[in-house]
Coordinates of C-alpha atoms in Angstrom, one line a residue:
Chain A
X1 CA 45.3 110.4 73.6
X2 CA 43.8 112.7 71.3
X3 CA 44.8 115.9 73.2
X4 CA 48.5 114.4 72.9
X5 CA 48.4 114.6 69.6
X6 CA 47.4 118.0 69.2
X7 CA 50.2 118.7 71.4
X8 CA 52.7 116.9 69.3
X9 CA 51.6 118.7 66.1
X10 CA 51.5 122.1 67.6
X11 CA 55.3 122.0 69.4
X12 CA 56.2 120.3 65.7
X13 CA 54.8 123.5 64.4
X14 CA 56.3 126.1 66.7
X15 CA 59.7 124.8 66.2
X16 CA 59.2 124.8 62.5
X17 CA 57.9 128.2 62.9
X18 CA 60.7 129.2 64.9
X19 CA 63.2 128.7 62.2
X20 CA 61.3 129.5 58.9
X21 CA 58.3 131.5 59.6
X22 CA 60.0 133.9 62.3
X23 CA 62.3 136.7 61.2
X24 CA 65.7 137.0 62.7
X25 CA 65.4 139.1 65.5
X26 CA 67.1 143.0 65.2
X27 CA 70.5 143.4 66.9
X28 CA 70.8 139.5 67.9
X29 CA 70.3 138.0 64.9
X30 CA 69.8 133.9 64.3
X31 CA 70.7 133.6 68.0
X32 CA 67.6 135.4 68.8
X33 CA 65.4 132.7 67.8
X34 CA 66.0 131.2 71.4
X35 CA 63.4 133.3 72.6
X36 CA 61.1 131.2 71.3
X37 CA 62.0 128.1 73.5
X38 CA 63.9 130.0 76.5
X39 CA 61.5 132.5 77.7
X40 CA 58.6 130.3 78.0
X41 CA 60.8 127.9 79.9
X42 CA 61.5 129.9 82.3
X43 CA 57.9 131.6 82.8
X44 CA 56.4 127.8 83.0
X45 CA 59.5 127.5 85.2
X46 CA 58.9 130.2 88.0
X47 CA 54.5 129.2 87.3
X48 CA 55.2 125.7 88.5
X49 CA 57.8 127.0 91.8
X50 CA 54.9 129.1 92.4
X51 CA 52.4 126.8 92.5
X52 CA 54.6 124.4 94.9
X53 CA 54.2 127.5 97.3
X54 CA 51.4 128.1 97.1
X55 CA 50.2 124.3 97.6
X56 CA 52.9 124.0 100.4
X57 CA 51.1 126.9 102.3
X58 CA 47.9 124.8 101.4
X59 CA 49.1 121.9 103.3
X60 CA 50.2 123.9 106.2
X61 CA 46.4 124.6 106.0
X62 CA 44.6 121.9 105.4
X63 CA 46.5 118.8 106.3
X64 CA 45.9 117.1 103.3
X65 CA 48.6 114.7 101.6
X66 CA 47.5 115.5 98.4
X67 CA 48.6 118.8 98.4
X68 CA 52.0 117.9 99.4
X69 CA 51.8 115.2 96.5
X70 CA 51.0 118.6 94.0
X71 CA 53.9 120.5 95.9
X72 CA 56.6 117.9 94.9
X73 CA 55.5 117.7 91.6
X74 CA 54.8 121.2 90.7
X75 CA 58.9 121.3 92.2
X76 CA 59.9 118.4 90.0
X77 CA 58.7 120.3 86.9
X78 CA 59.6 123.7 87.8
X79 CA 63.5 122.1 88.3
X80 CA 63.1 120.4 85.1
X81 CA 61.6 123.5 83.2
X82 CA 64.2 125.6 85.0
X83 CA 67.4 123.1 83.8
X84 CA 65.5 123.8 80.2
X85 CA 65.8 127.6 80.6
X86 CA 69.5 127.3 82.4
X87 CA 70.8 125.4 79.5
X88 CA 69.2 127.3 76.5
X89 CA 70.3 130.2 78.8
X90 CA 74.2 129.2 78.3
X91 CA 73.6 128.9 74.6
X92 CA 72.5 132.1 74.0
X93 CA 75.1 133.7 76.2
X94 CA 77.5 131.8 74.0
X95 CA 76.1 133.6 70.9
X96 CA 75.7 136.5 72.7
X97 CA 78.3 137.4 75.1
X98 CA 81.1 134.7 73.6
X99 CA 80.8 132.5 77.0
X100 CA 78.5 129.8 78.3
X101 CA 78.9 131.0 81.6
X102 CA 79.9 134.2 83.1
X103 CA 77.9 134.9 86.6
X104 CA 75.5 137.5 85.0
X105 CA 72.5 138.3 87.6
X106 CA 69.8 136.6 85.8
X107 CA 72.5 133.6 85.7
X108 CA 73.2 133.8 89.7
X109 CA 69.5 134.0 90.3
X110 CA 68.7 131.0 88.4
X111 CA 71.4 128.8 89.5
X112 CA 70.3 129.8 93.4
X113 CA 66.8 128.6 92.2
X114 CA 68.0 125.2 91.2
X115 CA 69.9 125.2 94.2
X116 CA 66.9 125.7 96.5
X117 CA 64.8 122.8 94.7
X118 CA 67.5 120.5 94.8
X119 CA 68.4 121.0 98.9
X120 CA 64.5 120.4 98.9
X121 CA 64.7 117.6 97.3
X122 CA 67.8 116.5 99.4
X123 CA 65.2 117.3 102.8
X124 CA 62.8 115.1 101.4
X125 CA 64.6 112.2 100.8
X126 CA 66.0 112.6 104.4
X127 CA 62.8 112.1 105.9
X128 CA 61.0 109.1 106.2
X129 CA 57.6 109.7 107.7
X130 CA 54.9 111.2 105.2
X131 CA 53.4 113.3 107.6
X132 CA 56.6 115.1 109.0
X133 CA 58.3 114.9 105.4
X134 CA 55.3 117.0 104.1
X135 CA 55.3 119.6 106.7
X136 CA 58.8 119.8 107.0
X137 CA 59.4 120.2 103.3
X138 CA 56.2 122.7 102.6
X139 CA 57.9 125.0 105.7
X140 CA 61.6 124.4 104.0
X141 CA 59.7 125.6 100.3
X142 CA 57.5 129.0 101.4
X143 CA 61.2 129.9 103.6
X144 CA 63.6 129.7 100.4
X145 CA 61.1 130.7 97.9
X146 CA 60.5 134.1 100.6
X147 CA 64.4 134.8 99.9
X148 CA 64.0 134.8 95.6
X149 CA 62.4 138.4 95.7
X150 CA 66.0 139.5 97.1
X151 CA 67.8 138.0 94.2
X152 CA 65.1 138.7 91.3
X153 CA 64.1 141.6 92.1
X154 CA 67.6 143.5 94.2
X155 CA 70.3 141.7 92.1
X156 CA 69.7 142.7 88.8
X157 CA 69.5 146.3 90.1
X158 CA 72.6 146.4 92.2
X159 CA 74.5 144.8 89.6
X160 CA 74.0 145.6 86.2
X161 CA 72.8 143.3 84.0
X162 CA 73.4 142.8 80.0
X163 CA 70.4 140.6 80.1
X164 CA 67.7 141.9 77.6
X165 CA 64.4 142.6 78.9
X166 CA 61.5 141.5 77.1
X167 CA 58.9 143.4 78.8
X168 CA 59.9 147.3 79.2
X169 CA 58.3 148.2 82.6
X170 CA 59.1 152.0 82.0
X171 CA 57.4 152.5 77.8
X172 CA 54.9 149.4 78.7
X173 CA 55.8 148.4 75.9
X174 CA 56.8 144.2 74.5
X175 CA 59.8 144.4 72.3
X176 CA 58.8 142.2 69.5
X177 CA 57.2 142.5 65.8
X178 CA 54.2 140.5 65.1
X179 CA 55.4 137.5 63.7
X180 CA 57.6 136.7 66.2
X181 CA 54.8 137.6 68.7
X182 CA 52.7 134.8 67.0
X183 CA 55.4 132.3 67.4
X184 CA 56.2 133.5 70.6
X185 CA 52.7 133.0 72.1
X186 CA 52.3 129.9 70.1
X187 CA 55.3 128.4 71.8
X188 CA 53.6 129.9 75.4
X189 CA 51.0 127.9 75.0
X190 CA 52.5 124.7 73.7
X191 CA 54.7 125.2 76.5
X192 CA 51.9 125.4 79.1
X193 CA 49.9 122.8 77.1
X194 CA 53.0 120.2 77.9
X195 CA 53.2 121.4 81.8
X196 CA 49.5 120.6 81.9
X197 CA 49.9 117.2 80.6
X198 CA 53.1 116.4 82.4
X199 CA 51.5 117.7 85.7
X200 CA 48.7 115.4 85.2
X201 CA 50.8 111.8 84.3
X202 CA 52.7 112.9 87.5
X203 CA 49.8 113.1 89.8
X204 CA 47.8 110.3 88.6
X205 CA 50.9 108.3 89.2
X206 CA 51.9 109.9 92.6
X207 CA 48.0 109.3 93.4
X208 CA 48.5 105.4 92.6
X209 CA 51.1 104.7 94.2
X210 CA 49.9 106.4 97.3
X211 CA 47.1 104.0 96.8
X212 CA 49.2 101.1 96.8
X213 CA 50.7 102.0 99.4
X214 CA 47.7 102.5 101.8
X215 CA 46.2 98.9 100.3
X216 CA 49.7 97.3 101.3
X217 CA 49.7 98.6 104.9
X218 CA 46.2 97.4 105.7
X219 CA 47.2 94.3 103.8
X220 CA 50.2 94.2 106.1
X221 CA 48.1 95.2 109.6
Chain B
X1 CA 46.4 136.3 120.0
X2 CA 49.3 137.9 119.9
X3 CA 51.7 139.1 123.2
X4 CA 55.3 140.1 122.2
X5 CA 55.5 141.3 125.8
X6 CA 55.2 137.9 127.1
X7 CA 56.9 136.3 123.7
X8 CA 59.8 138.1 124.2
X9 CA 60.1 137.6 128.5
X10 CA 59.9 133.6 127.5
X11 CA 61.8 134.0 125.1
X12 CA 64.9 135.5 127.9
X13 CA 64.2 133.0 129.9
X14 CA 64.8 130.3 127.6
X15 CA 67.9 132.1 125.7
X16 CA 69.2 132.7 129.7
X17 CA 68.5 128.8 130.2
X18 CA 70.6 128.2 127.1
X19 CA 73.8 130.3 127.8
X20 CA 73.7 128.7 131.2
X21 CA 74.0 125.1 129.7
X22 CA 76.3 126.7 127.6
X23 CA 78.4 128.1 130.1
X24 CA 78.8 124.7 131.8
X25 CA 79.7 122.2 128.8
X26 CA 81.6 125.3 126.6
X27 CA 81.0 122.8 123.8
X28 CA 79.1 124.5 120.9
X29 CA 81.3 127.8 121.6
X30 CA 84.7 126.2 121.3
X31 CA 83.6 123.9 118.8
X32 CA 82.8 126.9 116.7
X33 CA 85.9 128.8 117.7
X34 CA 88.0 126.3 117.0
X35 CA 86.3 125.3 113.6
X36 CA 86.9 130.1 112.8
X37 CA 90.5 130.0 114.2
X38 CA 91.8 126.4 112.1
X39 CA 90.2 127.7 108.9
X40 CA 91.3 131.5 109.9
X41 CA 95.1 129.8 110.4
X42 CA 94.8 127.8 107.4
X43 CA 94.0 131.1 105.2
X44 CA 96.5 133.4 106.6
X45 CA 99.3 130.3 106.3
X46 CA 98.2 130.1 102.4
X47 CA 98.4 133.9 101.8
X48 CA 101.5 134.0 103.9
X49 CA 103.3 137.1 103.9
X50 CA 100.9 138.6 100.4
X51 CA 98.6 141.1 101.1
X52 CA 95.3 139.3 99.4
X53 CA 93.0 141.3 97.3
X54 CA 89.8 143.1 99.0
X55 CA 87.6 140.7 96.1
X56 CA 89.3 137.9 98.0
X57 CA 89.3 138.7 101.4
X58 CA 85.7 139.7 101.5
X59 CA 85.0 136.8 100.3
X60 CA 87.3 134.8 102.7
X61 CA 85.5 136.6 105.5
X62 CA 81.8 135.6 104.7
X63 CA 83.6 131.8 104.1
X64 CA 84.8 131.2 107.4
X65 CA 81.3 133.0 109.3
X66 CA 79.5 131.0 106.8
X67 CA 80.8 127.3 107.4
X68 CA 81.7 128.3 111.3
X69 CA 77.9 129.0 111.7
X70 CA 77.2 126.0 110.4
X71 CA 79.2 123.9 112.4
X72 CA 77.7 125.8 115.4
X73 CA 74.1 126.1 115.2
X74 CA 73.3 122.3 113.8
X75 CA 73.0 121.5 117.5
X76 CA 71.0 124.4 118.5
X77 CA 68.2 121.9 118.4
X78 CA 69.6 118.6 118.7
X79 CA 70.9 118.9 122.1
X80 CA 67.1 119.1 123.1
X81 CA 66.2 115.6 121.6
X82 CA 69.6 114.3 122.7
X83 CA 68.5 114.5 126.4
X84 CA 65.1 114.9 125.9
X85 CA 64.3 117.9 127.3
X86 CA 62.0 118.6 124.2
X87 CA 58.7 117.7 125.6
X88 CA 59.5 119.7 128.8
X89 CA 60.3 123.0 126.5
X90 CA 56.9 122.5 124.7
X91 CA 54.7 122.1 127.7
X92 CA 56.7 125.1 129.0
X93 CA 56.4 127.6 126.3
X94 CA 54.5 128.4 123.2
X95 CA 56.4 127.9 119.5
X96 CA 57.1 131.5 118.7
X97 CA 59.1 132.5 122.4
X98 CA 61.0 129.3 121.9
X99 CA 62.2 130.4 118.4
X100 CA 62.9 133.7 119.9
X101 CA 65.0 132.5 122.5
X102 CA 67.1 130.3 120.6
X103 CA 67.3 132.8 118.1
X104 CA 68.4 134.9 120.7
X105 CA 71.4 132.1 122.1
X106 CA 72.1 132.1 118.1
X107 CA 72.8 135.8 117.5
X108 CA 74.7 136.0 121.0
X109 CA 77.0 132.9 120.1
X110 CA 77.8 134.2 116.7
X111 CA 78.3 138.0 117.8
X112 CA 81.4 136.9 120.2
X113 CA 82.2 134.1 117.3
X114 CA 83.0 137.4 115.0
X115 CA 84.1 139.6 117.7
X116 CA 86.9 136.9 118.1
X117 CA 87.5 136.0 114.7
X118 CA 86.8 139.7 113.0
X119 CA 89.6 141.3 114.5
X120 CA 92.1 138.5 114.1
X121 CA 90.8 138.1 110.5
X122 CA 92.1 141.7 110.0
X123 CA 95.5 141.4 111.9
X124 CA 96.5 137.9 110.4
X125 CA 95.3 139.1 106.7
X126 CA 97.0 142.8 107.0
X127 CA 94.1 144.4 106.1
X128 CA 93.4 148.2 106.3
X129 CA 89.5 149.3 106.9
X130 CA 88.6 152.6 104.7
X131 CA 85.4 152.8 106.0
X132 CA 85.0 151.3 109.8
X133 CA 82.0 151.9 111.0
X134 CA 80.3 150.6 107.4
X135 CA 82.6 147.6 108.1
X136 CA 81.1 146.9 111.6
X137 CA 77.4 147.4 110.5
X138 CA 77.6 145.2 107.5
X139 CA 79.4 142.0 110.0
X140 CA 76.6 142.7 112.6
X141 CA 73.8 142.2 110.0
X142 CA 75.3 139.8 108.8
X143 CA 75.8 137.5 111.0
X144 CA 72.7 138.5 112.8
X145 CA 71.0 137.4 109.3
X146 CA 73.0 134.2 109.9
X147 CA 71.5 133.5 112.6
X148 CA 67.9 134.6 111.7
X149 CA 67.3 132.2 108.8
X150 CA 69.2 129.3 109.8
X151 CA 67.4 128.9 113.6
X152 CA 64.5 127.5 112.1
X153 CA 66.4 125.5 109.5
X154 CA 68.5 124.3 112.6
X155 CA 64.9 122.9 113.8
X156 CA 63.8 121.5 110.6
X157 CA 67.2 119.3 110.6
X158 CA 66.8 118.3 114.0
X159 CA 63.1 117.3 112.8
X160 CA 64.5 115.0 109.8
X161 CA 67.0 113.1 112.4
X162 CA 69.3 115.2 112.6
X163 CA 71.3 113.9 109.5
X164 CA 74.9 115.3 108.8
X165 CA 75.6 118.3 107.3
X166 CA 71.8 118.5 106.1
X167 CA 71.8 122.0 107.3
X168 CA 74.6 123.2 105.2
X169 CA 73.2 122.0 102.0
X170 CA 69.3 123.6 103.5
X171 CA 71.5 126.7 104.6
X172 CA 73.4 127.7 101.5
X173 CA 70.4 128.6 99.2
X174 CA 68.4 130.7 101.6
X175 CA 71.3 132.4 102.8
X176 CA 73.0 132.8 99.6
X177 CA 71.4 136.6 98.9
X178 CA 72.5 137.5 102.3
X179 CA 76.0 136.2 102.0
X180 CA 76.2 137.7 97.9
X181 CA 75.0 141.1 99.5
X182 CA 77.2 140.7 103.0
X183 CA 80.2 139.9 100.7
X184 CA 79.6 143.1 97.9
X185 CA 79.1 145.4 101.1
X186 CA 82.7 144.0 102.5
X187 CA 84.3 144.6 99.7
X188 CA 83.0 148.1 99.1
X189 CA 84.0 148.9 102.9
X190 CA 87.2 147.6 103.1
X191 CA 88.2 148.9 99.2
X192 CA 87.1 152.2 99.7
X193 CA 83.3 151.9 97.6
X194 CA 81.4 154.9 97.6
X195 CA 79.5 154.8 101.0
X196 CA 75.8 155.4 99.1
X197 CA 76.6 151.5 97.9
X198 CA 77.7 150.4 101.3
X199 CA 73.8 152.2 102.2
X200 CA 71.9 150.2 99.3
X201 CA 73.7 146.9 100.5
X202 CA 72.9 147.6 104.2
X203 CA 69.4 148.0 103.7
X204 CA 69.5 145.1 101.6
X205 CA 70.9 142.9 104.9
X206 CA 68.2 144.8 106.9
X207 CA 65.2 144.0 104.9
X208 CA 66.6 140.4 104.5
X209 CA 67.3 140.2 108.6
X210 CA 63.5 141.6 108.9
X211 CA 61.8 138.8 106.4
X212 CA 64.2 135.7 108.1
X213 CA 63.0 136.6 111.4
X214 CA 58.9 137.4 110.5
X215 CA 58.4 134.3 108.6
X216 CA 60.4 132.2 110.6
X217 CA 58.1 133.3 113.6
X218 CA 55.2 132.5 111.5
X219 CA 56.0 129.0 110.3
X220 CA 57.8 127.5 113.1
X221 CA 55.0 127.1 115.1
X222 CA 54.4 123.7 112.0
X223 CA 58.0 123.0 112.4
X224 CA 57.5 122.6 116.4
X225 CA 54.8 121.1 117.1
X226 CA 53.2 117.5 116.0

């Protein structure tokens, strides 16, 4: 409980931040405040897809059910981190570009993304059987996550993109003064701090019901 | 252990078993040329006498191959649990020759599906080519990347019961760069693009072919066996 609370003060903070603390950004203006909520969205977004690889290549491995239980989670927030970033996405390219929607790279890329989770999803719920469901999907999640590299990393330079980078790769340098930096990082963290805690409700309660389950069929046999 | 030598003379041998079964029913080849020429028909009969932008056509193209495909290769597997012939295949060959030679069937199927429908595609449409032979290359990767990365998908589905279009909707995502990049590269060949962008997008279709096939070698082995 008492780590809840912390987290409830801090996110308070960081949106109060956001809007009185932080400067309006150079060139963007108000609508650059965004940043604040939309970037670590998406970073917690493409952390948690990540981790359902990588626990998707561990049940390939190991043959636990566990891992399989951490793979569909770590999916199930990375889809609902991801809607987060889609949707403060389309606000900002309001603002910015005068249209919620107009089929810019990073916007293609992200909507394949949610596309992939939700065909996973879709596999899942097709499948009956633990064991098969689990190996199934983990093969299904390492195959479409194999293909993102080709739209992350080709896309955006085949097409051009009017998306701003916040990270220059060529002056290594991070486009930002230091009180939004502060903010920004605050909100990382908060960000993370709520994927932790999420993550954790989810598996304790994945964990208990496949408990139940396992009491009921001996029960039952 | 590895022996492509021996992967790949399974792999024949299976992919020769296939077009044999396949030359005796006909069903997954007419089913699929059918499904090209009604949706080809349907097209053209819309357009009607219009010539249709390149943006569109391209597009139009990568449409019918996509949804054809589809239609096709669901049953690459399913055939093989219909009349139980699945155990037989496993005690007969290791994982990574069967996926070769179904991947194999796959590619050959969907060649002469767009060596049928390519050509009548470009007569029915009235479309003029600028640059041919960048035309040809990007429909052979293509739908050899078509092939690649739905195989083991086509197992996967056959796996989870077989449900209706299941593959489409597992399909679309992990083929979507490959039919973005297959569509831009179209478009640039038919509408006279610079041929240094008909390059990029070719490698692009390459690399993409090469990382379907590799990873699909290495994971179908969980797919196939239980």
């Amino acid at each position: 409980m008492f780590w809840q609370i912390i987290l409830g003060i801090w996110m308070s903070a960081v949106i109060v931040a956001s809007f009185l603390y932080m400067p309006s950004t150079q060139g963007l203006g108000e609508m650059g405040r965004i940043i604040v909520y939309h970037v670590p969205a998406a970073w917690i977004a493409v952390a948690a897809y990540l981790m359902a690889m990588l626990n998707s290549l561990g049940y390939l491995r190991q043959n636990k059910l566990q891992l399989d239980r951490q793979a569909q989670i770590n999916a199930e927030l990375g889809t609902v981190f991801c809607l987060l970033a889609t949707v403060t996405g389309a606000i900002w390219s309001r603002g910015a570009w005068g249209q919620y929607w107009n089929w810019d790279p990073r916007q293609t890329s992200i909507t394949v993304l949610l596309m992939i989770y939700a065909a996973y999803f879709v596999l899942r719920s097709a499948i009956p059987d633990a064991e098969r469901r689990a190996r199934l999907a983990a093969v299904y999640a390492i195959l479409a996550f194999l293909t993102v590299p080709f739209l992350v990393f080709i896309a955006p330079r085949v097409y051009v993109s009017l998306h701003p980078d916040l990270i220059n790769v060529q002056n290594r340098s991070f486009a930002m003064d230091r009180k939004m930096l502060v903010v920004f990082l605050a909100s990382l963290l908060g960000f993370t701090g709520l994927y932790a805690w999420m993550y954790n409700v989810q598996l304790r309660l994945e964990n208990l019901l496949a408990a139940a389950a396992m009491k009921r069929r001996e029960y039952d046999g | 252990m590895i022996k492509p030598l021996r992967w790949v003379k399974q792999g024949l041998a299976i992919w020769r078993k296939d077009l044999q079964i396949e030359f005796r029913t006909r069903y997954t080849y007419s089913a699929l040329v059918m499904f090209a020429v009604t949706t080809l028909v349907t097209v053209s009969f819309a357009i009607g006498g219009f010539t249709a932008d390149v943006e569109i056509t391209a597009a139009l193209l990568w449409i019918i191959l996509f949804f054809s495909a589809m239609a096709g290769l669901a049953r690459t597997f399913v055939a093989e649990e219909e009349t139980g012939t699945v155990t037989a295949l496993k005690m007969a060959a290791q994982p990574e020759p069967v996926y070769l030679g179904k991947y194999l069937f796959n590619v050959t199927i969907l060649c002469s599906l767009a060596l049928l429908v390519v050509p009548l595609f470009i007569m029915l449409l009235n479309i003029s080519i600028v640059l041919p032979l960048a035309f040809c290359a990007v429909v052979l990767l293509g739908t050899l990347g078509l092939a690649g990365a739905s195989t083991i998908l086509a197992a996967i589905v056959s796996k989870a019961g077989a449900k209706n279009s299941l593959l489409t909707v597992l399909a679309f995502p992990v083929l979507l760069p490959l039919l973005i990049t297959a569509i831009s590269a179209t478009r640039a060949a038919l509408g006279g693009g610079l041929a240094a962008e008909v390059r990029s997008h070719l490698l692009t279709l390459f690399f993409y072919n090469g990382v379907a096939v590799v990873a699909s070698l290495l994971l179908f082995e969980y797919v196939w066996n239980e």
